[in-house]
Amino acid sequence: MSGAPRRLGAVSYLNARPLWAAFEGGGPLHGRLELELGLPSVVARRLAEDEVAAALVPVAAAATLGGLSLAGGACIGSRGPVRSVVIVADRPLHELDTIALDLSSRTSAVLARLVLARRGLSPRLVGRAPRQAIEGVADRAGALVIGDPALALEGRFAHTLDLAEAWREWTGLPFVFAAWFARPGALSEADLGALGAAASWGLEHRGALAAVHAAEHGGDPSDLASYLQDSLRYRLDDEATRGLERFLDEAAAVGLLPPARFERLRSVSPPRAARSPSRSLDAILARAEEGARLSGDDGERLLAEASLFDLGLAAQSARTRKNPSDVVTYIVDRNVNYTNVCTTSCRFCAFYRRPGDPEGYVLTREVLAQKLSEVKAAGGVQILLQGGLNPALRIEWYEDLFRWIKADFALGLHALSPEEILHIAELEGLSVTQVLERLHAAGLDSVPGGGAEILVDRVRRTIAKAKCTSEQWLSVMRAAHGLGLRSSATMMYGTVDTARDRINHLLKLRELQDETGGFTAFFCWDYQFEEGTHIRPGEHGTMLYLRQQAVARLMLDNFDHVGASWVTQGPDVGQVALLFGADDLGSVMFEENVVSSAGTTFRMDARGMEARIRATGYRAARRDVRYAWLTEPV
């Protein structure tokens, strides 16, 4: 525990300031722990991805991650109106059609869902950035707003519901929004003592801290001091703990959070590898069998410790619960890579060529027409259209292409990964939503999940530093879902990622699916290495693929479908994957250029796919992109 000070993540809002101000420059504990401030969602991500040793995070985020303990006895809570976690609107709550949820804090979003359900209300809930949420309040649209932006809105709207007050009226208990959390072994006893000392010092200086905040951000110092002293409670005492546990139980009962209880760190704990209670693993598998929501720590344990046989049984139970029929689906489409020119230079990709490279191409209409005609002749219903980030292709090129495909071939367009959409938006100086609206009007039907790789920025910076961040990828999917477009979700693992990275990837997908419901299915595969790429393969192989797919089926409890990736694993493994949670065999493969550039060249036609499906004891049915059956099962 010696060396440089450990990094501490903390929420930047005023309500958290008394718990971390002592670590700031000029504070009595400056330099004791290295402080990093951010929005609650950002701080939670840093803790999940091991960028900080401990963090002040929303309790819902801690429950989702699992494997965390409370670091000390301080929290951010309230025993009545909190003022800074509110639903605001111009109309009464029961008249609202839509409520925009501030995406900064998962705890507040979960609490809002619980309170609304308790009152028998079911407005459409949509995720928004804080400013967008506030700007969207009008007529029958309200917004959940938290933290400093909520304080700035006091008195602005005709109707305000304070969620902490609503919780107190419902349960008679306090509400706990956030607390210090750490993984076992991450903090020393001296570190825990520093957190306690920081809280004591901050609570004694609330008036001064309110004045500093007012000078930096505006507001009435006396009103802000009253907020810190009267609206908030910072002791995680027995009553607050009962309120916290009631919230966790209510959220778990409706599948919003995994079942959770938090122990308190009182001394240095042994690393998790030192504990291996088989009963606990059995309990995780039993919960998975029942369809209960699993935490990130649960997922890590299943990947590391569960037998392949047990994982297969549990994943099949989950598959049957979601899709009780004896049918496995597949789709007849074609993967058309319209250009290989790309500026991203992913280190794992053998397909792309830089602009100006003599091997670069853009498919002509004549070549495309031949490919699309072959799809139609084979009974195909759509094309998967993806390519590189080609700066020569402007949005009008895509609009013309889409309209032509629709007019001449009437095929569905499952087209353009989030990375491509972001590229077009930057090239044209448009927002992502504007690009999607224009492409949708031209014929775009759904968005493929390509380019996700691993949704952990440390991994992304290593394997493709020019690629979009994980949040940018998710934001494109959020925008697409908001326009009524559906999308698939993917994961390519086996580069520099760890098991925890892969589980965090699944948690991010699950959280967005909670918010939008726009993902149709999940597919995963391992990195296909070839000499000439610049990333050596990490963990991979058939056994890991089956384990990873099974765990994904268990973690993604809000996904209806999981597909087997036979294109990368081969038809034999794809067939076995149907016994490890998959209910879909993916696409008939006319051609594929990206994976085959790395030497993987499996092929299978519709007859072969149906034979493979029937050999596993299922019936086969063709589907469309939304998983509607197009043929009777055979």
XYZ file of C-alpha atoms in Angstrom:
634
model
C 0.000 0.000 0.000
C 2.988 2.291 -0.389
C 4.002 4.540 -3.271
C 1.890 7.128 -5.079
C -1.439 8.122 -3.499
C -4.386 6.076 -4.613
C -6.852 7.700 -6.986
C -10.236 8.635 -5.612
C -13.256 9.283 -7.833
C -15.944 11.630 -6.598
C -19.117 13.277 -7.835
C -18.576 16.923 -8.665
C -21.969 18.166 -7.434
C -22.305 20.464 -4.426
C -24.060 17.757 -2.403
C -20.881 15.631 -2.503
C -18.464 18.459 -1.741
C -18.399 18.011 2.028
C -17.136 14.448 1.534
C -14.188 15.280 -0.733
C -13.298 18.954 -0.237
C -10.593 18.094 2.312
C -8.605 16.390 -0.475
C -8.632 19.480 -2.715
C -5.755 21.907 -2.943
C -5.680 23.902 0.286
C -7.605 21.234 2.162
C -6.153 19.562 5.241
C -5.818 16.203 3.441
C -4.552 17.473 0.104
C -2.206 14.882 -1.421
C -3.399 12.068 0.854
C -5.579 10.618 -1.924
C -5.523 11.824 -5.530
C -8.936 13.301 -6.324
C -10.742 12.981 -9.684
C -14.141 14.664 -10.076
C -16.914 13.962 -12.558
C -20.587 13.246 -13.089
C -21.958 10.245 -11.154
C -22.063 8.084 -14.294
C -18.450 8.954 -15.158
C -17.228 8.234 -11.641
C -19.055 4.888 -11.646
C -17.408 3.976 -14.956
C -13.965 4.802 -13.556
C -14.538 2.517 -10.582
C -15.939 -0.262 -12.789
C -12.906 -0.096 -15.067
C -10.400 0.068 -12.185
C -9.218 3.579 -12.986
C -9.713 4.588 -9.338
C -9.239 2.673 -6.097
C -12.445 3.963 -4.508
C -15.261 6.229 -5.548
C -18.293 8.129 -4.342
C -20.864 6.547 -6.654
C -24.625 6.053 -6.907
C -25.727 3.030 -4.887
C -27.527 1.566 -7.924
C -24.262 1.585 -9.864
C -22.540 -0.193 -6.966
C -25.268 -2.853 -6.882
C -24.956 -3.343 -10.635
C -21.196 -3.845 -10.420
C -21.270 -6.080 -7.352
C -18.169 -7.130 -5.445
C -17.904 -3.723 -3.760
C -17.934 -2.748 -0.110
C -18.873 0.463 1.640
C -15.772 2.457 2.466
C -16.568 4.177 5.744
C -19.798 5.447 7.206
C -20.547 8.513 5.092
C -23.168 8.782 2.366
C -25.281 11.311 0.467
C -28.829 10.859 1.654
C -31.992 12.578 2.765
C -34.762 12.058 5.294
C -37.263 14.204 3.431
C -37.243 16.664 0.543
C -33.771 16.676 -1.021
C -34.391 19.468 -3.583
C -31.781 18.136 -6.017
C -33.493 14.980 -7.345
C -36.780 16.057 -8.877
C -39.207 15.456 -11.714
C -40.238 18.816 -13.167
C -43.079 19.543 -15.572
C -45.571 22.150 -16.732
C -48.435 19.747 -16.055
C -49.333 17.416 -13.164
C -47.437 14.144 -13.180
C -50.446 12.017 -14.154
C -50.909 14.061 -17.347
C -47.394 13.442 -18.687
C -46.814 11.232 -21.721
C -43.011 11.363 -21.593
C -40.355 11.925 -18.950
C -36.722 12.480 -19.952
C -34.361 10.832 -17.478
C -31.125 12.621 -16.673
C -28.530 9.945 -17.458
C -26.039 11.188 -14.871
C -27.171 8.897 -12.047
C -28.617 5.407 -12.283
C -29.883 5.575 -8.691
C -32.155 8.516 -9.439
C -33.427 6.884 -12.636
C -34.260 3.656 -10.782
C -35.938 5.599 -7.981
C -38.022 7.503 -10.536
C -39.198 4.241 -12.097
C -40.143 2.842 -8.688
C -42.043 5.951 -7.611
C -43.916 6.205 -10.919
C -44.889 2.539 -10.800
C -45.991 2.927 -7.176
C -48.356 5.687 -8.305
C -49.689 3.625 -11.192
C -48.119 5.869 -13.811
C -46.371 4.646 -16.958
C -45.168 7.557 -19.096
C -42.590 6.793 -21.778
C -39.123 7.185 -20.249
C -36.268 8.368 -22.460
C -32.630 8.972 -21.569
C -31.214 12.448 -22.110
C -28.204 14.526 -21.166
C -29.090 16.997 -18.370
C -29.424 20.055 -20.613
C -31.477 18.155 -23.215
C -33.778 16.827 -20.509
C -34.487 20.309 -19.190
C -34.884 21.877 -22.619
C -37.406 19.207 -23.560
C -39.884 20.062 -20.804
C -43.065 21.270 -22.508
C -46.747 20.414 -22.543
C -46.959 16.689 -21.691
C -43.188 16.101 -21.441
C -41.400 16.305 -18.091
C -37.847 15.635 -16.945
C -35.948 13.996 -14.125
C -33.167 16.394 -13.149
C -30.517 15.818 -10.497
C -27.705 17.596 -8.709
C -26.713 21.204 -9.289
C -28.937 21.611 -12.399
C -31.947 20.693 -10.255
C -31.107 23.364 -7.672
C -30.891 25.940 -10.458
C -34.439 25.061 -11.579
C -36.203 25.688 -8.256
C -39.404 27.642 -8.829
C -39.119 27.544 -12.623
C -41.751 24.882 -13.340
C -45.358 24.671 -12.228
C -45.052 21.105 -10.969
C -42.161 19.476 -9.114
C -41.997 16.053 -7.516
C -39.147 15.642 -5.039
C -38.254 11.955 -5.271
C -36.661 11.715 -1.827
C -39.811 13.153 -0.302
C -41.938 10.714 -2.348
C -39.778 7.850 -1.050
C -40.177 8.987 2.555
C -43.972 9.233 2.131
C -44.022 5.727 0.643
C -41.676 3.877 3.029
C -41.184 6.130 6.034
C -37.431 5.672 5.527
C -34.529 7.888 4.488
C -33.102 7.559 1.002
C -29.414 7.001 0.245
C -28.271 8.213 -3.163
C -24.525 7.588 -3.059
C -21.692 6.424 -0.820
C -17.999 5.625 -0.896
C -17.324 2.188 -2.392
C -14.166 0.178 -3.046
C -13.181 -3.328 -4.029
C -11.755 -5.526 -1.256
C -8.066 -4.846 -0.798
C -8.112 -1.504 -2.620
C -7.775 0.731 0.469
C -5.618 0.637 3.552
C -6.846 1.341 7.053
C -5.149 4.727 6.755
C -7.087 5.420 3.555
C -10.363 4.569 5.273
C -9.396 6.835 8.115
C -8.709 9.633 5.642
C -12.201 9.266 4.149
C -13.698 9.523 7.613
C -11.565 12.532 8.517
C -12.472 14.235 5.247
C -16.190 13.809 5.984
C -15.808 15.190 9.513
C -13.909 18.216 8.252
C -16.312 18.840 5.374
C -19.418 18.672 7.529
C -17.924 21.189 9.929
C -17.273 23.579 7.043
C -20.516 23.291 5.063
C -21.201 27.010 5.191
C -17.768 27.865 3.817
C -18.013 25.192 1.143
C -21.383 26.560 0.040
C -19.828 30.006 -0.283
C -16.969 28.632 -2.390
C -19.432 26.821 -4.624
C -21.568 29.962 -5.026
C -18.488 31.964 -6.013
C -17.520 29.351 -8.603
C -20.936 28.460 -10.023
C -23.417 31.065 -8.850
C -26.302 30.834 -6.401
C -27.173 32.243 -2.994
C -24.529 31.123 -0.438
C -27.014 31.034 2.435
C -29.518 28.999 0.394
C -26.808 26.547 -0.654
C -25.617 26.272 2.951
C -29.190 25.467 3.988
C -29.300 22.794 1.310
C -26.147 21.135 2.670
C -27.193 21.448 6.301
C -30.955 20.861 6.193
C -31.808 18.881 3.059
C -28.984 16.337 3.132
C -27.905 13.714 5.614
C -24.380 12.334 5.493
C -24.324 9.588 8.128
C -24.974 6.032 6.998
C -26.574 5.118 10.325
C -28.951 2.232 11.005
C -32.029 4.064 9.727
C -30.272 5.146 6.534
C -29.043 1.565 6.057
C -32.625 0.288 6.327
C -33.668 2.808 3.697
C -30.822 1.733 1.434
C -31.666 -1.948 1.806
C -35.371 -1.289 1.168
C -34.470 0.506 -2.071
C -32.198 -2.335 -3.177
C -34.941 -4.866 -2.438
C -37.652 -2.898 -4.261
C -35.433 -2.458 -7.327
C -34.365 -6.119 -7.356
C -37.967 -7.294 -7.033
C -38.839 -5.726 -10.397
C -35.566 -6.622 -12.107
C -34.037 -3.139 -12.182
C -31.033 -4.136 -10.038
C -29.373 -7.359 -8.966
C -30.057 -8.468 -5.388
C -27.491 -6.684 -3.247
C -26.224 -6.054 0.256
C -23.109 -4.054 1.051
C -20.602 -4.916 3.738
C -18.437 -2.196 5.243
C -14.695 -2.139 4.781
C -13.170 -1.811 8.218
C -9.681 -3.045 7.375
C -7.680 -4.332 4.465
C -9.571 -7.235 2.877
C -8.008 -10.121 0.991
C -8.293 -10.042 -2.780
C -11.319 -11.740 -4.231
C -9.233 -14.606 -5.582
C -8.705 -15.718 -1.991
C -12.416 -16.417 -1.515
C -14.090 -19.250 -3.358
C -17.307 -20.207 -1.573
C -18.944 -22.875 -3.724
C -22.282 -22.198 -2.064
C -22.158 -18.620 -3.296
C -21.423 -19.800 -6.847
C -24.343 -22.210 -6.645
C -26.533 -19.341 -5.481
C -25.478 -17.242 -8.481
C -26.333 -20.078 -10.850
C -29.673 -20.618 -9.112
C -30.543 -16.937 -9.467
C -29.510 -17.069 -13.096
C -31.755 -20.110 -13.638
C -34.661 -18.133 -12.181
C -34.016 -15.126 -14.404
C -32.883 -12.808 -11.601
C -30.635 -9.903 -12.546
C -26.936 -10.632 -12.025
C -24.278 -8.172 -10.948
C -20.984 -7.601 -12.691
C -19.218 -9.502 -9.932
C -21.622 -12.413 -10.469
C -20.687 -12.432 -14.137
C -16.981 -12.411 -13.399
C -17.358 -15.333 -11.028
C -19.350 -17.340 -13.567
C -16.716 -16.753 -16.236
C -13.898 -17.742 -13.910
C -15.377 -20.522 -11.793
C -18.556 -22.104 -13.152
C -18.246 -25.373 -15.035
C -18.991 -25.278 -18.743
C -21.766 -27.819 -18.176
C -23.483 -25.692 -15.510
C -23.178 -22.551 -17.624
C -24.743 -24.321 -20.576
C -27.690 -25.540 -18.514
C -28.299 -22.100 -16.994
C -28.000 -20.343 -20.363
C -30.435 -22.784 -21.931
C -32.912 -22.127 -19.120
C -32.614 -18.398 -19.822
C -33.021 -19.011 -23.550
C -36.161 -21.119 -22.991
C -37.632 -18.513 -20.670
C -37.186 -15.834 -23.335
C -38.120 -18.033 -26.301
C -40.128 -21.038 -25.148
C -40.738 -22.454 -28.617
C -38.484 -25.132 -30.113
C -37.506 -22.816 -32.968
C -34.101 -21.432 -33.926
C -34.184 -18.586 -36.429
C -31.840 -17.424 -39.160
C -31.895 -14.696 -41.801
C -31.105 -14.686 -45.499
C -29.144 -11.522 -46.163
C -25.764 -10.470 -47.443
C -22.903 -8.625 -45.793
C -21.875 -5.985 -48.335
C -18.719 -4.031 -47.540
C -19.240 -1.044 -49.850
C -15.762 0.433 -49.278
C -12.539 -0.638 -47.596
C -11.120 2.902 -47.432
C -10.869 3.906 -43.779
C -9.136 6.534 -41.675
C -9.439 4.747 -38.322
C -6.478 2.362 -38.705
C -7.655 -0.231 -36.190
C -4.668 -2.313 -35.159
C -6.675 -5.556 -35.293
C -8.116 -5.041 -38.809
C -6.634 -6.648 -41.929
C -9.434 -5.348 -44.184
C -9.028 -1.559 -44.345
C -6.905 0.516 -46.710
C -5.897 4.131 -46.159
C -7.219 6.857 -48.476
C -5.143 6.849 -51.668
C -4.063 3.223 -51.322
C -4.199 1.508 -54.760
C -6.063 -1.420 -53.149
C -8.794 0.864 -51.834
C -12.228 0.572 -53.422
C -15.801 1.847 -53.479
C -18.249 -0.612 -55.031
C -19.944 0.600 -58.211
C -23.691 0.450 -58.736
C -23.132 -2.325 -61.274
C -21.276 -4.497 -58.765
C -23.825 -3.711 -56.071
C -26.706 -4.530 -58.415
C -25.258 -7.977 -59.077
C -24.819 -8.663 -55.365
C -28.321 -7.457 -54.481
C -29.918 -9.401 -57.319
C -28.307 -12.578 -56.000
C -29.777 -11.859 -52.555
C -33.267 -11.381 -54.012
C -32.960 -14.553 -56.097
C -32.098 -16.532 -52.957
C -35.136 -15.229 -51.082
C -33.141 -12.684 -49.100
C -34.889 -9.888 -47.242
C -32.140 -7.436 -46.372
C -28.494 -6.491 -46.706
C -26.001 -5.717 -43.978
C -24.170 -2.711 -45.395
C -20.958 -1.660 -43.669
C -17.634 -0.229 -44.743
C -14.746 1.971 -43.725
C -14.706 5.648 -42.822
C -14.197 7.000 -46.331
C -13.878 10.823 -46.360
C -14.790 10.938 -50.065
C -18.342 9.691 -49.404
C -20.728 12.417 -48.252
C -24.192 11.990 -46.781
C -25.860 12.602 -50.141
C -23.997 9.551 -51.518
C -25.542 7.367 -48.809
C -29.009 8.876 -49.274
C -28.906 8.259 -53.030
C -27.626 4.721 -52.487
C -30.325 3.896 -49.953
C -33.125 5.272 -52.135
C -31.823 3.293 -55.111
C -31.658 0.052 -53.135
C -35.199 0.541 -51.855
C -36.612 1.485 -55.276
C -34.902 -1.214 -57.340
C -34.568 -4.107 -54.886
C -36.998 -3.474 -51.972
C -34.491 -4.941 -49.509
C -34.242 -4.079 -45.847
C -31.259 -1.901 -44.955
C -29.382 -3.007 -41.851
C -26.704 -0.433 -42.472
C -23.840 1.650 -41.089
C -22.258 1.017 -37.722
C -22.224 3.749 -35.052
C -18.651 4.566 -36.055
C -19.750 5.256 -39.644
C -22.687 7.375 -38.492
C -20.420 9.435 -36.234
C -17.999 9.846 -39.134
C -20.757 11.179 -41.404
C -21.970 13.540 -38.687
C -18.475 14.983 -38.209
C -17.863 15.211 -41.947
C -21.120 17.082 -42.538
C -21.212 19.189 -39.381
C -24.524 17.590 -38.365
C -25.731 16.005 -35.151
C -26.016 12.231 -34.948
C -29.794 12.559 -34.735
C -29.893 14.687 -37.884
C -27.800 12.124 -39.782
C -30.012 9.276 -38.613
C -33.182 11.167 -39.508
C -31.943 11.800 -43.036
C -30.728 8.234 -43.550
C -33.943 6.825 -42.094
C -35.969 8.953 -44.512
C -33.832 7.585 -47.359
C -34.457 3.959 -46.356
C -32.352 2.985 -43.326
C -34.267 0.347 -41.342
C -31.889 -0.691 -38.560
C -28.349 -0.184 -37.293
C -25.829 -3.034 -36.970
C -23.771 -3.319 -33.813
C -20.381 -3.249 -35.504
C -17.469 -1.345 -34.024
C -18.395 -2.053 -30.418
C -15.367 -4.331 -29.922
C -15.098 -3.870 -26.129
C -16.954 -0.890 -24.653
C -14.114 -0.028 -22.280
C -12.070 2.985 -23.314
C -8.732 1.640 -22.063
C -9.121 -1.288 -24.445
C -10.358 0.887 -27.294
C -7.423 3.277 -26.964
C -5.036 0.339 -27.260
C -6.535 -1.476 -30.231
C -8.019 1.473 -32.163
C -7.051 4.822 -30.675
C -8.834 6.822 -33.405
C -12.123 5.016 -32.863
C -15.085 6.495 -31.015
C -15.344 6.178 -27.252
C -17.659 3.686 -25.631
C -20.067 6.472 -24.678
C -20.132 7.777 -28.246
C -20.972 4.299 -29.547
C -23.771 3.977 -27.019
C -25.038 7.495 -27.762
C -25.523 6.632 -31.451
C -27.544 3.583 -30.501
C -29.560 5.673 -28.037
C -30.341 8.193 -30.754
C -31.273 5.450 -33.236
C -33.596 3.789 -30.750
C -35.182 7.153 -30.009
C -36.163 7.421 -33.691
C -37.752 3.976 -33.649
C -34.836 2.239 -35.348
C -33.749 -1.098 -33.914
C -30.177 -2.326 -33.682
C -28.085 -5.344 -32.844
C -25.373 -5.429 -30.183
C -22.007 -7.116 -30.550
C -18.768 -7.822 -28.726
C -15.378 -8.722 -30.162
C -13.085 -9.924 -27.397
C -9.690 -11.558 -27.254
C -7.298 -8.646 -27.781
C -6.087 -6.875 -24.641
C -9.392 -7.170 -22.772
C -9.896 -8.909 -19.445
C -12.877 -10.816 -18.094
C -13.883 -7.708 -16.140
C -13.747 -5.637 -19.338
C -16.067 -8.086 -21.071
C -18.528 -8.045 -18.197
C -18.478 -4.228 -18.082
C -19.275 -4.282 -21.804
C -22.359 -6.394 -21.091
C -23.433 -4.126 -18.224
C -23.326 -1.078 -20.495
C -25.440 -2.821 -23.112
C -27.908 -3.964 -20.466
C -28.226 -0.486 -19.013
C -28.963 1.055 -22.412
C -31.473 -1.700 -23.134
C -33.203 -0.886 -19.839
C -33.463 2.671 -21.066
C -34.524 2.189 -24.696
C -35.460 -1.431 -25.368
C -34.043 -0.940 -28.858
C -31.588 -3.847 -29.142
C -32.906 -6.906 -30.928
C -30.096 -9.367 -30.270
C -26.535 -9.876 -29.061
C -23.667 -11.621 -30.877
C -20.098 -12.146 -29.681
C -16.947 -13.564 -31.235
C -13.238 -13.629 -30.588
C -10.582 -11.636 -32.415
C -9.464 -13.259 -35.660
C -5.688 -12.830 -35.749
C -3.584 -12.761 -38.895
C 0.052 -11.833 -39.444
C 0.029 -8.237 -40.609
C -2.371 -7.010 -37.947
C -0.734 -5.283 -34.998
C -2.476 -6.876 -32.025
C -1.463 -10.282 -30.768
C -4.414 -12.469 -29.728
C -5.361 -12.571 -26.067
C -7.756 -15.059 -24.486
C -9.608 -17.009 -27.157
C -10.681 -20.506 -28.185
C -13.854 -22.563 -28.446
C -14.323 -23.172 -24.721
C -14.020 -19.486 -23.900
C -16.421 -18.608 -26.705
C -19.084 -20.954 -25.335
C -18.513 -19.685 -21.792
C -18.672 -16.077 -22.906
C -21.861 -16.550 -24.903
C -23.536 -18.426 -22.042
C -22.604 -15.737 -19.520
C -23.848 -13.049 -21.926
C -27.203 -14.843 -22.143
C -27.417 -14.802 -18.346
C -26.260 -11.202 -17.907
C -28.417 -9.720 -20.693
C -31.737 -10.516 -19.056
C -33.486 -7.745 -21.027
C -32.356 -9.008 -24.466
C -34.805 -11.269 -26.249
C -32.303 -12.947 -28.536
C -28.706 -14.169 -28.573
C -27.117 -15.289 -31.835
C -24.415 -17.887 -32.481
C -21.411 -16.524 -34.360
C -20.671 -19.452 -36.672
C -18.982 -17.124 -39.191
C -15.953 -16.767 -36.903
C -16.188 -19.974 -34.890
C -17.188 -22.353 -37.687
C -20.475 -24.206 -38.322
C -19.686 -26.992 -35.835
C -19.127 -24.581 -32.944
C -22.061 -22.452 -34.083
C -24.252 -25.539 -33.833
C -22.990 -26.311 -30.322
C -23.611 -22.675 -29.358
C -27.331 -23.368 -29.833
C -27.024 -25.432 -26.646
C -25.367 -22.540 -24.777
C -28.121 -19.951 -24.826
C -28.362 -18.953 -28.489
C -31.750 -19.025 -30.214
C -30.573 -17.665 -33.569
C -27.970 -18.899 -36.059
C -27.408 -15.533 -37.680
C -27.077 -14.972 -41.387
C -26.604 -17.049 -44.501
C -23.189 -15.961 -45.693
C -23.021 -15.079 -49.393
C -19.772 -13.260 -48.736
C -17.832 -11.641 -45.917
C -14.749 -9.491 -46.293
C -13.665 -8.155 -42.901
C -13.302 -11.418 -40.982
C -12.137 -13.302 -44.079
C -9.347 -10.739 -44.485
C -7.917 -12.312 -41.339
C -8.116 -15.791 -42.839
C -11.512 -16.968 -41.540
C -13.603 -18.144 -44.503
C -16.510 -20.298 -43.286
C -19.565 -20.519 -45.562
C -23.063 -21.973 -45.080
C -26.235 -21.716 -47.160
C -29.863 -21.837 -46.006
C -30.151 -25.599 -46.490
C -27.011 -26.164 -44.441
C -28.217 -23.857 -41.673
C -31.560 -25.610 -41.420
C -29.858 -29.000 -41.301
C -27.576 -27.828 -38.478
C -30.547 -26.436 -36.541
C -32.625 -29.605 -36.887
C -29.654 -31.750 -35.853
C -29.694 -30.035 -32.452
C -33.355 -30.916 -31.919
C -34.842 -27.566 -32.911
C -36.986 -26.494 -35.844
C -35.762 -23.784 -38.207
C -37.527 -20.601 -39.331
C -36.384 -17.686 -41.447
C -36.735 -14.265 -39.845
C -36.442 -10.564 -40.561
C -34.283 -8.036 -38.710
C -36.908 -7.655 -35.964
C -37.052 -11.422 -35.471
C -40.505 -11.900 -36.952
C -40.810 -15.331 -38.582
C -41.042 -15.245 -42.370
C -41.531 -19.005 -42.836
C -43.271 -21.708 -40.879
C -40.820 -23.662 -38.706
C -39.598 -26.901 -40.233
